């Protein structure tokens, strides 16, 4: 398949006539990386808008409720992100194999799975809310606003998860520009209606929640229609194929492993925050600001990871090892280059950014002191982001899960051991080790998995 195929204007023009060799170029890598980086960067704008809208109301309890409620959804939806990543790998492999019917089957299976989980979250909303309130334990006034926000926003769950399935399919086909357009629709409608409902209509936090529901619903409806119209009707899968037990079992297996990996990653970040809290409020706040800096850098590395997902998955589907090796090489190199640039920006512009984020002098001084550690996080994590993408695309989810468990165990040992001797500096060193180990362990096992996958294939 040619590079032109990846950039085709509709799905039907893509060649599903059978697996064929293809070349991986620098242009193909960046054609996916740039649009998806821009798409990921639109997400923080929602949080900023919601905070600004609720902040204009002048109710501290409402602002606190928004913060706690957003944490509940960040945890729930981040855990369910396996729908997006798992779908990308499976769709990319079917695309690489030239199996248009299977691409559609993957899309429908992912949509059904997303709908089922989304409806379950609506039913379980009281338990989810109770768990969030128990974990954070906010004041009575804040708790009431959390309950209102979570109750209303939870109706967005089926649409949000279907959007994961849509985006995963689109990215599996290499349609990054379409992925960006759909994210702009979701986030744009979300922001516009949150302002309209929350500020203009004066509905406050309830309006913000409803704006999110409408944004996710609009994205799901438009995305579903666009993807469905892009498919070749002649290759529409039968119900028997969509509900094929082996196909569903593979999707569930891959998604289960990715979910465990996500849990482990979140656990590592929670432990980092918990140990940081032991050094006092100032260090806790400083670490929080610096981790925000890291997460900003992660949006850029996520764009490159998405490119590695699609290209690796497509190469596995096509059974074409040269393309796989080329994808690994290019995405590793460009991710490392990108991480150095991000680290340089953080190093040079970190202090002004910290000053913008907080006016507390003590917190500023502490954050400035540990800024060099935060600036190194993109470099330490660049290989992990790329390897995650490669392993997701190749659907080597079991190995990825196992290496995440190993890395987390080593992080726990390092975190407790180093902080007892070196304090917060030791905690940051442990975080850098955690990020680095994730990438190195996966890289060490990549040759073994590659040999198994391409055994007997074209090399």
Short mmCIF file of C-alpha atoms in Angstrom, two decimals:
data_model
loop_
_atom_site.label_atom_id
_atom_site.label_comp_id
_atom_site.label_asym_id
_atom_site.label_seq_id
_atom_site.Cartn_x
_atom_site.Cartn_y
_atom_site.Cartn_z
CA UNK A 1 0.00 0.00 0.00
CA UNK A 2 1.29 3.43 -0.81
CA UNK A 3 1.59 6.44 1.44
CA UNK A 4 -1.25 7.93 -0.60
CA UNK A 5 -3.55 5.28 0.85
CA UNK A 6 -3.03 6.57 4.39
CA UNK A 7 -3.97 10.07 3.33
CA UNK A 8 -6.98 9.07 1.24
CA UNK A 9 -10.03 11.29 1.49
CA UNK A 10 -12.45 8.48 2.35
CA UNK A 11 -12.38 4.91 3.59
CA UNK A 12 -13.66 3.40 0.38
CA UNK A 13 -10.62 4.66 -1.53
CA UNK A 14 -8.35 2.73 0.82
CA UNK A 15 -7.10 -0.50 -0.73
CA UNK A 16 -8.54 -3.48 1.16
CA UNK A 17 -7.70 -5.90 -1.61
CA UNK A 18 -5.24 -7.91 0.46
CA UNK A 19 -2.06 -7.39 2.46
CA UNK A 20 0.73 -5.69 0.55
CA UNK A 21 4.20 -4.40 1.43
CA UNK A 22 4.45 -0.69 2.14
CA UNK A 23 7.14 1.77 3.11
CA UNK A 24 7.16 3.82 6.32
CA UNK A 25 8.41 7.37 5.77
CA UNK A 26 9.13 10.38 7.94
CA UNK A 27 6.17 12.08 6.34
CA UNK A 28 3.81 9.25 7.34
CA UNK A 29 4.98 9.48 10.95
CA UNK A 30 4.38 13.23 11.14
CA UNK A 31 1.13 13.05 9.16
CA UNK A 32 -0.32 11.21 12.15
CA UNK A 33 1.68 12.85 14.94
CA UNK A 34 0.89 16.50 14.20
CA UNK A 35 -2.92 16.26 13.89
CA UNK A 36 -3.21 14.00 16.93
CA UNK A 37 -0.98 16.23 19.04
CA UNK A 38 -3.24 19.15 18.18
CA UNK A 39 -6.29 17.00 18.99
CA UNK A 40 -4.90 16.00 22.38
CA UNK A 41 -4.02 19.62 23.17
CA UNK A 42 -7.66 20.67 22.77
CA UNK A 43 -8.61 18.57 25.81
CA UNK A 44 -7.11 20.86 28.50
CA UNK A 45 -9.11 23.76 27.04
CA UNK A 46 -12.29 22.10 28.31
CA UNK A 47 -11.03 22.07 31.88
CA UNK A 48 -9.91 25.68 31.63
CA UNK A 49 -13.29 26.74 30.21
CA UNK A 50 -15.28 24.84 32.82
CA UNK A 51 -13.19 26.34 35.61
CA UNK A 52 -13.58 29.84 34.18
CA UNK A 53 -17.37 29.45 33.79
CA UNK A 54 -17.93 28.11 37.30
CA UNK A 55 -15.40 30.58 38.69
CA UNK A 56 -17.41 33.47 37.28
CA UNK A 57 -20.38 32.35 39.36
CA UNK A 58 -18.34 33.22 42.44
CA UNK A 59 -19.34 30.11 44.42
CA UNK A 60 -16.34 28.43 46.06
CA UNK A 61 -18.37 25.27 46.77
CA UNK A 62 -19.29 24.97 43.09
CA UNK A 63 -15.67 25.39 42.03
CA UNK A 64 -14.60 22.76 44.55
CA UNK A 65 -17.36 20.46 43.32
CA UNK A 66 -16.18 20.87 39.74
CA UNK A 67 -12.61 19.97 40.76
CA UNK A 68 -13.66 16.83 42.63
CA UNK A 69 -16.21 15.82 39.99
CA UNK A 70 -13.65 16.23 37.22
CA UNK A 71 -11.25 13.97 39.15
CA UNK A 72 -13.93 11.27 39.30
CA UNK A 73 -14.39 11.38 35.53
CA UNK A 74 -10.67 11.65 34.81
CA UNK A 75 -10.15 8.40 36.67
CA UNK A 76 -13.15 6.60 35.16
CA UNK A 77 -12.58 7.70 31.58
CA UNK A 78 -8.79 7.31 31.71
CA UNK A 79 -9.38 3.73 32.81
CA UNK A 80 -11.76 3.20 29.87
CA UNK A 81 -9.28 4.64 27.37
CA UNK A 82 -8.45 1.03 26.52
CA UNK A 83 -11.41 1.19 24.14
CA UNK A 84 -9.60 3.76 22.02
CA UNK A 85 -6.14 2.19 22.11
CA UNK A 86 -7.31 -1.40 21.72
CA UNK A 87 -9.50 -0.48 18.76
CA UNK A 88 -6.62 1.34 17.07
CA UNK A 89 -4.38 -1.73 17.17
CA UNK A 90 -7.03 -4.16 15.95
CA UNK A 91 -8.29 -1.83 13.20
CA UNK A 92 -4.75 -1.09 12.02
CA UNK A 93 -3.95 -4.79 11.74
CA UNK A 94 -7.11 -5.49 9.77
CA UNK A 95 -6.30 -2.53 7.53
CA UNK A 96 -2.75 -3.76 6.98
CA UNK A 97 -4.08 -7.21 6.11
CA UNK A 98 -6.43 -5.69 3.53
CA UNK A 99 -9.49 -7.00 5.39
CA UNK A 100 -12.05 -4.25 5.00
CA UNK A 101 -14.84 -6.40 6.38
CA UNK A 102 -12.87 -7.05 9.56
CA UNK A 103 -12.12 -3.33 9.97
CA UNK A 104 -15.87 -2.71 10.05
CA UNK A 105 -16.41 -5.64 12.42
CA UNK A 106 -13.81 -4.19 14.81
CA UNK A 107 -15.58 -0.84 14.72
CA UNK A 108 -18.99 -2.34 15.50
CA UNK A 109 -17.60 -4.55 18.28
CA UNK A 110 -15.86 -1.58 19.88
CA UNK A 111 -19.03 0.52 19.62
CA UNK A 112 -21.13 -2.22 21.24
CA UNK A 113 -18.56 -2.61 24.03
CA UNK A 114 -18.43 1.16 24.56
CA UNK A 115 -22.22 1.42 24.68
CA UNK A 116 -22.47 -1.41 27.20
CA UNK A 117 -19.81 0.04 29.52
CA UNK A 118 -21.28 3.52 29.18
CA UNK A 119 -24.77 2.37 30.16
CA UNK A 120 -23.31 0.42 33.07
CA UNK A 121 -21.59 3.58 34.32
CA UNK A 122 -24.95 5.41 34.26
CA UNK A 123 -26.53 2.65 36.33
CA UNK A 124 -23.58 2.63 38.73
CA UNK A 125 -23.45 6.43 39.03
CA UNK A 126 -24.49 6.52 42.72
CA UNK A 127 -21.68 4.11 43.60
CA UNK A 128 -19.16 6.03 41.50
CA UNK A 129 -20.17 9.28 43.18
CA UNK A 130 -20.04 7.73 46.64
CA UNK A 131 -16.58 6.30 45.98
CA UNK A 132 -15.31 9.67 44.78
CA UNK A 133 -16.72 11.49 47.81
CA UNK A 134 -15.26 8.85 50.13
CA UNK A 135 -11.81 9.16 48.55
CA UNK A 136 -11.67 12.97 48.63
CA UNK A 137 -13.99 13.65 51.59
CA UNK A 138 -14.99 17.24 50.66
CA UNK A 139 -17.20 19.51 52.78
CA UNK A 140 -20.98 19.25 52.76
CA UNK A 141 -21.55 22.13 50.33
CA UNK A 142 -18.94 20.78 47.93
CA UNK A 143 -20.37 17.26 48.16
CA UNK A 144 -23.78 18.47 46.98
CA UNK A 145 -22.32 20.11 43.89
CA UNK A 146 -20.26 17.01 43.16
CA UNK A 147 -23.42 14.90 43.24
CA UNK A 148 -25.18 17.29 40.84
CA UNK A 149 -22.23 17.45 38.45
CA UNK A 150 -21.53 13.70 38.36
CA UNK A 151 -25.23 12.78 38.05
CA UNK A 152 -25.72 15.00 35.00
CA UNK A 153 -22.37 14.43 33.32
CA UNK A 154 -22.59 10.66 33.69
CA UNK A 155 -25.20 10.69 30.91
CA UNK A 156 -22.30 11.51 28.58
CA UNK A 157 -20.58 8.18 29.35
CA UNK A 158 -22.03 6.11 26.46
CA UNK A 159 -21.32 8.91 23.98
CA UNK A 160 -17.81 9.53 25.32
CA UNK A 161 -16.88 5.86 25.09
CA UNK A 162 -18.40 5.54 21.62
CA UNK A 163 -16.18 8.47 20.65
CA UNK A 164 -13.23 6.39 21.87
CA UNK A 165 -14.33 3.58 19.52
CA UNK A 166 -14.74 6.01 16.64
CA UNK A 167 -11.37 7.65 17.21
CA UNK A 168 -9.68 4.27 17.59
CA UNK A 169 -11.06 3.11 14.24
CA UNK A 170 -10.16 6.35 12.48
CA UNK A 171 -6.61 6.23 13.81
CA UNK A 172 -6.29 2.56 12.93
CA UNK A 173 -6.92 3.57 9.33
CA UNK A 174 -4.32 6.34 9.55
CA UNK A 175 -6.95 9.09 9.24
CA UNK A 176 -5.37 11.45 11.78
CA UNK A 177 -6.81 14.59 10.16
CA UNK A 178 -10.32 13.19 10.52
CA UNK A 179 -9.50 12.30 14.12
CA UNK A 180 -8.49 15.92 14.74
CA UNK A 181 -11.68 17.20 13.11
CA UNK A 182 -13.86 14.96 15.26
CA UNK A 183 -12.05 16.02 18.43
CA UNK A 184 -12.57 19.66 17.49
CA UNK A 185 -16.31 18.96 17.09
CA UNK A 186 -16.56 17.25 20.49
CA UNK A 187 -14.50 19.78 22.39
CA UNK A 188 -15.78 22.79 20.46
CA UNK A 189 -19.45 21.99 21.09
CA UNK A 190 -18.58 21.16 24.69
CA UNK A 191 -16.90 24.51 25.29
CA UNK A 192 -19.53 26.57 23.47
CA UNK A 193 -22.50 24.99 25.23
CA UNK A 194 -20.80 24.99 28.62
CA UNK A 195 -20.39 28.75 28.30
CA UNK A 196 -23.96 29.14 27.02
CA UNK A 197 -25.62 26.95 29.63
CA UNK A 198 -23.36 27.73 32.55
CA UNK A 199 -22.75 31.45 32.11
CA UNK A 200 -25.34 32.93 29.75
CA UNK A 201 -28.27 30.88 31.06
CA UNK A 202 -26.88 31.02 34.58
CA UNK A 203 -27.12 27.28 35.24
CA UNK A 204 -23.64 27.16 36.76
CA UNK A 205 -22.09 23.75 37.30
CA UNK A 206 -25.22 21.99 36.01
CA UNK A 207 -24.86 23.89 32.74
CA UNK A 208 -21.22 22.88 32.46
CA UNK A 209 -22.17 19.22 32.92
CA UNK A 210 -24.95 19.44 30.33
CA UNK A 211 -22.59 21.15 27.89
CA UNK A 212 -20.25 18.18 28.19
CA UNK A 213 -23.10 15.72 27.56
CA UNK A 214 -24.15 17.62 24.42
CA UNK A 215 -20.56 17.85 23.16
CA UNK A 216 -19.95 14.11 23.52
CA UNK A 217 -23.35 13.30 21.98
CA UNK A 218 -22.72 15.57 18.98
CA UNK A 219 -19.30 14.03 18.43
CA UNK A 220 -20.65 10.48 18.68
CA UNK A 221 -23.51 11.14 16.25
CA UNK A 222 -21.40 12.95 13.66
CA UNK A 223 -18.48 10.57 14.03
CA UNK A 224 -20.63 7.47 13.71
CA UNK A 225 -22.27 8.79 10.53
CA UNK A 226 -18.94 9.85 9.00
CA UNK A 227 -17.25 6.53 9.74
CA UNK A 228 -20.25 4.48 8.57
CA UNK A 229 -20.56 6.42 5.31
CA UNK A 230 -16.83 5.97 4.71
CA UNK A 231 -17.07 2.20 4.80
CA UNK A 232 -17.69 0.13 1.67
CA UNK A 233 -21.26 -1.20 1.87
CA UNK A 234 -20.24 -4.23 -0.15
CA UNK A 235 -17.98 -5.27 2.74
CA UNK A 236 -20.52 -4.72 5.51
CA UNK A 237 -20.02 -7.59 8.01
CA UNK A 238 -22.85 -9.88 9.00
CA UNK A 239 -24.22 -9.96 12.54
CA UNK A 240 -22.60 -13.36 12.94
CA UNK A 241 -19.19 -11.91 12.13
CA UNK A 242 -19.64 -8.86 14.36
CA UNK A 243 -20.67 -11.06 17.30
CA UNK A 244 -18.06 -13.70 16.52
CA UNK A 245 -16.92 -15.10 19.88
CA UNK A 246 -13.25 -15.25 18.89
CA UNK A 247 -13.30 -11.66 17.64
CA UNK A 248 -14.97 -10.36 20.77
CA UNK A 249 -12.72 -12.49 22.98
CA UNK A 250 -9.62 -11.01 21.37
CA UNK A 251 -10.93 -7.47 21.79
CA UNK A 252 -11.83 -8.08 25.44
CA UNK A 253 -8.46 -9.72 26.11
CA UNK A 254 -6.50 -6.82 24.60
CA UNK A 255 -8.67 -4.24 26.36
CA UNK A 256 -8.37 -6.05 29.70
CA UNK A 257 -4.57 -5.97 29.56
CA UNK A 258 -4.52 -2.30 28.55
CA UNK A 259 -6.93 -1.48 31.39
CA UNK A 260 -4.63 -3.17 33.92
CA UNK A 261 -1.71 -1.22 32.46
CA UNK A 262 -3.68 2.02 32.87
CA UNK A 263 -4.55 1.16 36.47
CA UNK A 264 -0.88 0.59 37.22
CA UNK A 265 0.11 3.89 35.64
CA UNK A 266 -2.52 5.77 37.65
CA UNK A 267 -1.40 3.94 40.78
CA UNK A 268 2.15 5.12 40.23
CA UNK A 269 1.03 8.74 39.93
CA UNK A 270 -1.21 8.43 43.00
CA UNK A 271 1.68 7.00 45.03
CA UNK A 272 3.90 9.85 43.84
CA UNK A 273 1.32 12.36 45.09
CA UNK A 274 0.79 10.48 48.36
CA UNK A 275 4.50 10.34 49.21
CA UNK A 276 4.90 13.97 48.18
CA UNK A 277 2.11 14.92 50.58
CA UNK A 278 4.21 13.50 53.40
CA UNK A 279 6.68 16.34 52.93
CA UNK A 280 4.06 19.01 53.61
CA UNK A 281 1.58 21.16 51.73
CA UNK A 282 4.24 23.26 49.99
CA UNK A 283 6.04 20.26 48.45
CA UNK A 284 2.73 18.65 47.55
CA UNK A 285 1.63 21.77 45.69
CA UNK A 286 5.03 22.16 44.00
CA UNK A 287 5.03 18.53 42.83
CA UNK A 288 1.48 18.97 41.54
CA UNK A 289 2.48 21.97 39.44
CA UNK A 290 5.52 20.16 38.06
CA UNK A 291 3.47 17.07 37.20
CA UNK A 292 1.11 19.37 35.31
CA UNK A 293 4.13 20.44 33.28
CA UNK A 294 4.91 16.76 32.62
CA UNK A 295 1.35 16.06 31.48
CA UNK A 296 1.54 18.94 29.00
CA UNK A 297 4.65 17.36 27.50
CA UNK A 298 2.84 14.02 27.44
CA UNK A 299 0.28 15.39 24.98
CA UNK A 300 3.08 15.89 22.43
CA UNK A 301 4.58 12.45 23.04
CA UNK A 302 1.11 10.89 22.83
CA UNK A 303 0.84 12.18 19.28
CA UNK A 304 4.01 10.31 18.32
CA UNK A 305 2.81 7.22 20.22
CA UNK A 306 -0.38 7.27 18.14
CA UNK A 307 1.73 7.19 14.97
CA UNK A 308 3.62 4.17 16.28
CA UNK A 309 0.31 2.43 17.09
CA UNK A 310 -1.07 2.79 13.58
CA UNK A 311 2.11 2.01 11.67
CA UNK A 312 3.11 -0.96 13.81
CA UNK A 313 -0.40 -2.41 13.69
CA UNK A 314 -0.63 -1.94 9.94
CA UNK A 315 2.76 -3.64 9.45
CA UNK A 316 1.71 -6.62 11.60
CA UNK A 317 -1.53 -6.93 9.66
CA UNK A 318 0.36 -6.81 6.37
CA UNK A 319 2.91 -9.34 7.73
CA UNK A 320 5.63 -7.00 6.50
CA UNK A 321 8.57 -6.86 8.90
CA UNK A 322 10.60 -4.19 7.08
CA UNK A 323 7.77 -1.70 7.61
CA UNK A 324 7.50 -2.71 11.27
CA UNK A 325 11.24 -2.25 11.86
CA UNK A 326 11.19 1.07 10.05
CA UNK A 327 8.22 2.26 12.11
CA UNK A 328 9.98 1.31 15.35
CA UNK A 329 13.17 3.08 14.32
CA UNK A 330 11.58 6.31 13.10
CA UNK A 331 9.15 6.73 15.98
CA UNK A 332 11.84 6.05 18.59
CA UNK A 333 14.21 8.57 17.01
CA UNK A 334 11.60 11.28 16.50
CA UNK A 335 10.11 10.74 19.96
CA UNK A 336 13.53 11.19 21.52
CA UNK A 337 14.21 14.33 19.47
CA UNK A 338 10.80 15.69 20.43
CA UNK A 339 11.40 14.90 24.11
CA UNK A 340 14.69 16.83 24.07
CA UNK A 341 12.93 19.85 22.58
CA UNK A 342 10.16 19.64 25.19
CA UNK A 343 12.71 19.29 27.98
CA UNK A 344 14.54 22.36 26.68
CA UNK A 345 11.34 24.40 26.66
CA UNK A 346 10.55 23.30 30.22
CA UNK A 347 14.09 24.07 31.38
CA UNK A 348 14.15 27.55 29.85
CA UNK A 349 10.51 28.51 30.36
CA UNK A 350 9.69 26.57 33.48
CA UNK A 351 10.16 29.33 36.02
CA UNK A 352 7.85 31.83 34.25
CA UNK A 353 5.27 29.06 33.84
CA UNK A 354 5.47 28.21 37.53
CA UNK A 355 5.07 31.89 38.40
CA UNK A 356 1.97 32.02 36.20
CA UNK A 357 0.44 28.94 37.83
CA UNK A 358 0.91 30.05 41.45
CA UNK A 359 1.43 33.29 43.36
CA UNK A 360 2.60 31.53 46.53
CA UNK A 361 6.30 32.35 46.94
CA UNK A 362 7.07 29.25 48.98
CA UNK A 363 5.47 26.98 46.37
CA UNK A 364 7.26 28.84 43.58
CA UNK A 365 10.64 28.40 45.26
CA UNK A 366 10.04 24.70 45.87
CA UNK A 367 8.85 24.10 42.30
CA UNK A 368 11.84 26.00 40.89
CA UNK A 369 14.18 23.84 42.98
CA UNK A 370 12.79 20.61 41.56
CA UNK A 371 12.22 21.93 38.02
CA UNK A 372 15.33 20.12 36.61
CA UNK A 373 13.77 16.77 37.56
CA UNK A 374 10.47 17.66 35.89
CA UNK A 375 12.31 18.86 32.79
CA UNK A 376 13.87 15.40 32.44
CA UNK A 377 10.55 13.56 32.51
CA UNK A 378 9.88 13.85 28.75
CA UNK A 379 13.30 12.37 27.97
CA UNK A 380 12.92 9.60 30.55
CA UNK A 381 9.45 8.76 29.28
CA UNK A 382 9.91 9.13 25.53
CA UNK A 383 10.78 5.47 24.97
CA UNK A 384 7.86 4.35 27.14
CA UNK A 385 5.37 6.34 25.07
CA UNK A 386 6.74 4.93 21.81
CA UNK A 387 6.95 1.36 23.07
CA UNK A 388 3.40 1.56 24.40
CA UNK A 389 2.28 2.58 20.92
CA UNK A 390 4.25 -0.22 19.24
CA UNK A 391 2.96 -2.88 21.62
CA UNK A 392 -0.63 -1.61 21.41
CA UNK A 393 -0.50 -1.56 17.62
CA UNK A 394 0.95 -5.07 17.51
CA UNK A 395 -1.58 -6.13 20.20
CA UNK A 396 1.20 -7.45 22.41
CA UNK A 397 -0.92 -6.35 25.34
CA UNK A 398 0.00 -9.18 27.72
CA UNK A 399 3.70 -8.33 27.56
CA UNK A 400 2.93 -4.64 27.98
CA UNK A 401 0.78 -5.43 31.02
CA UNK A 402 3.45 -7.64 32.61
CA UNK A 403 6.24 -5.10 32.11
CA UNK A 404 4.05 -2.36 33.58
CA UNK A 405 3.45 -4.50 36.67
CA UNK A 406 7.20 -5.09 36.97
CA UNK A 407 8.00 -1.39 36.50
CA UNK A 408 5.40 -0.40 39.09
CA UNK A 409 6.81 -2.87 41.62
CA UNK A 410 10.32 -1.48 41.11
CA UNK A 411 8.98 2.07 41.35
CA UNK A 412 7.33 1.32 44.69
CA UNK A 413 10.59 -0.08 46.06
CA UNK A 414 12.62 2.83 44.71
CA UNK A 415 10.12 5.45 45.87
CA UNK A 416 10.03 4.28 49.48
CA UNK A 417 13.75 3.56 49.58
CA UNK A 418 14.97 6.80 48.00
CA UNK A 419 12.52 9.14 49.75
CA UNK A 420 13.59 7.82 53.14
CA UNK A 421 17.14 8.92 52.37
CA UNK A 422 16.90 11.79 49.89
CA UNK A 423 13.41 13.16 50.53
CA UNK A 424 11.56 14.73 47.61
CA UNK A 425 14.65 14.53 45.40
CA UNK A 426 14.58 10.77 45.85
CA UNK A 427 10.89 10.73 44.95
CA UNK A 428 11.59 12.49 41.66
CA UNK A 429 14.47 10.14 40.89
CA UNK A 430 12.10 7.22 41.49
CA UNK A 431 9.58 8.76 39.08
CA UNK A 432 12.27 9.13 36.41
CA UNK A 433 13.23 5.49 36.95
CA UNK A 434 9.58 4.46 36.64
CA UNK A 435 9.22 6.26 33.31
CA UNK A 436 12.53 4.90 32.01
CA UNK A 437 11.96 1.31 33.12
CA UNK A 438 8.65 1.13 31.30
CA UNK A 439 10.34 1.85 28.00
CA UNK A 440 13.51 -0.18 28.55
CA UNK A 441 11.71 -3.35 29.65
CA UNK A 442 9.45 -3.26 26.61
CA UNK A 443 12.37 -2.54 24.27
CA UNK A 444 14.24 -5.53 25.71
CA UNK A 445 11.35 -7.86 24.88
CA UNK A 446 10.53 -6.35 21.48
CA UNK A 447 12.89 -8.66 19.49
CA UNK A 448 11.34 -11.79 21.03
CA UNK A 449 7.80 -10.66 20.28
CA UNK A 450 8.76 -9.54 16.79
CA UNK A 451 10.25 -12.94 15.94
CA UNK A 452 7.10 -14.69 17.13
CA UNK A 453 4.80 -12.35 15.22
CA UNK A 454 6.65 -12.43 11.91
CA UNK A 455 7.64 -16.09 12.11
CA UNK A 456 7.23 -17.44 8.62
CA UNK A 457 6.22 -14.03 7.31
CA UNK A 458 7.94 -11.89 4.75
CA UNK A 459 11.21 -10.38 6.02
#
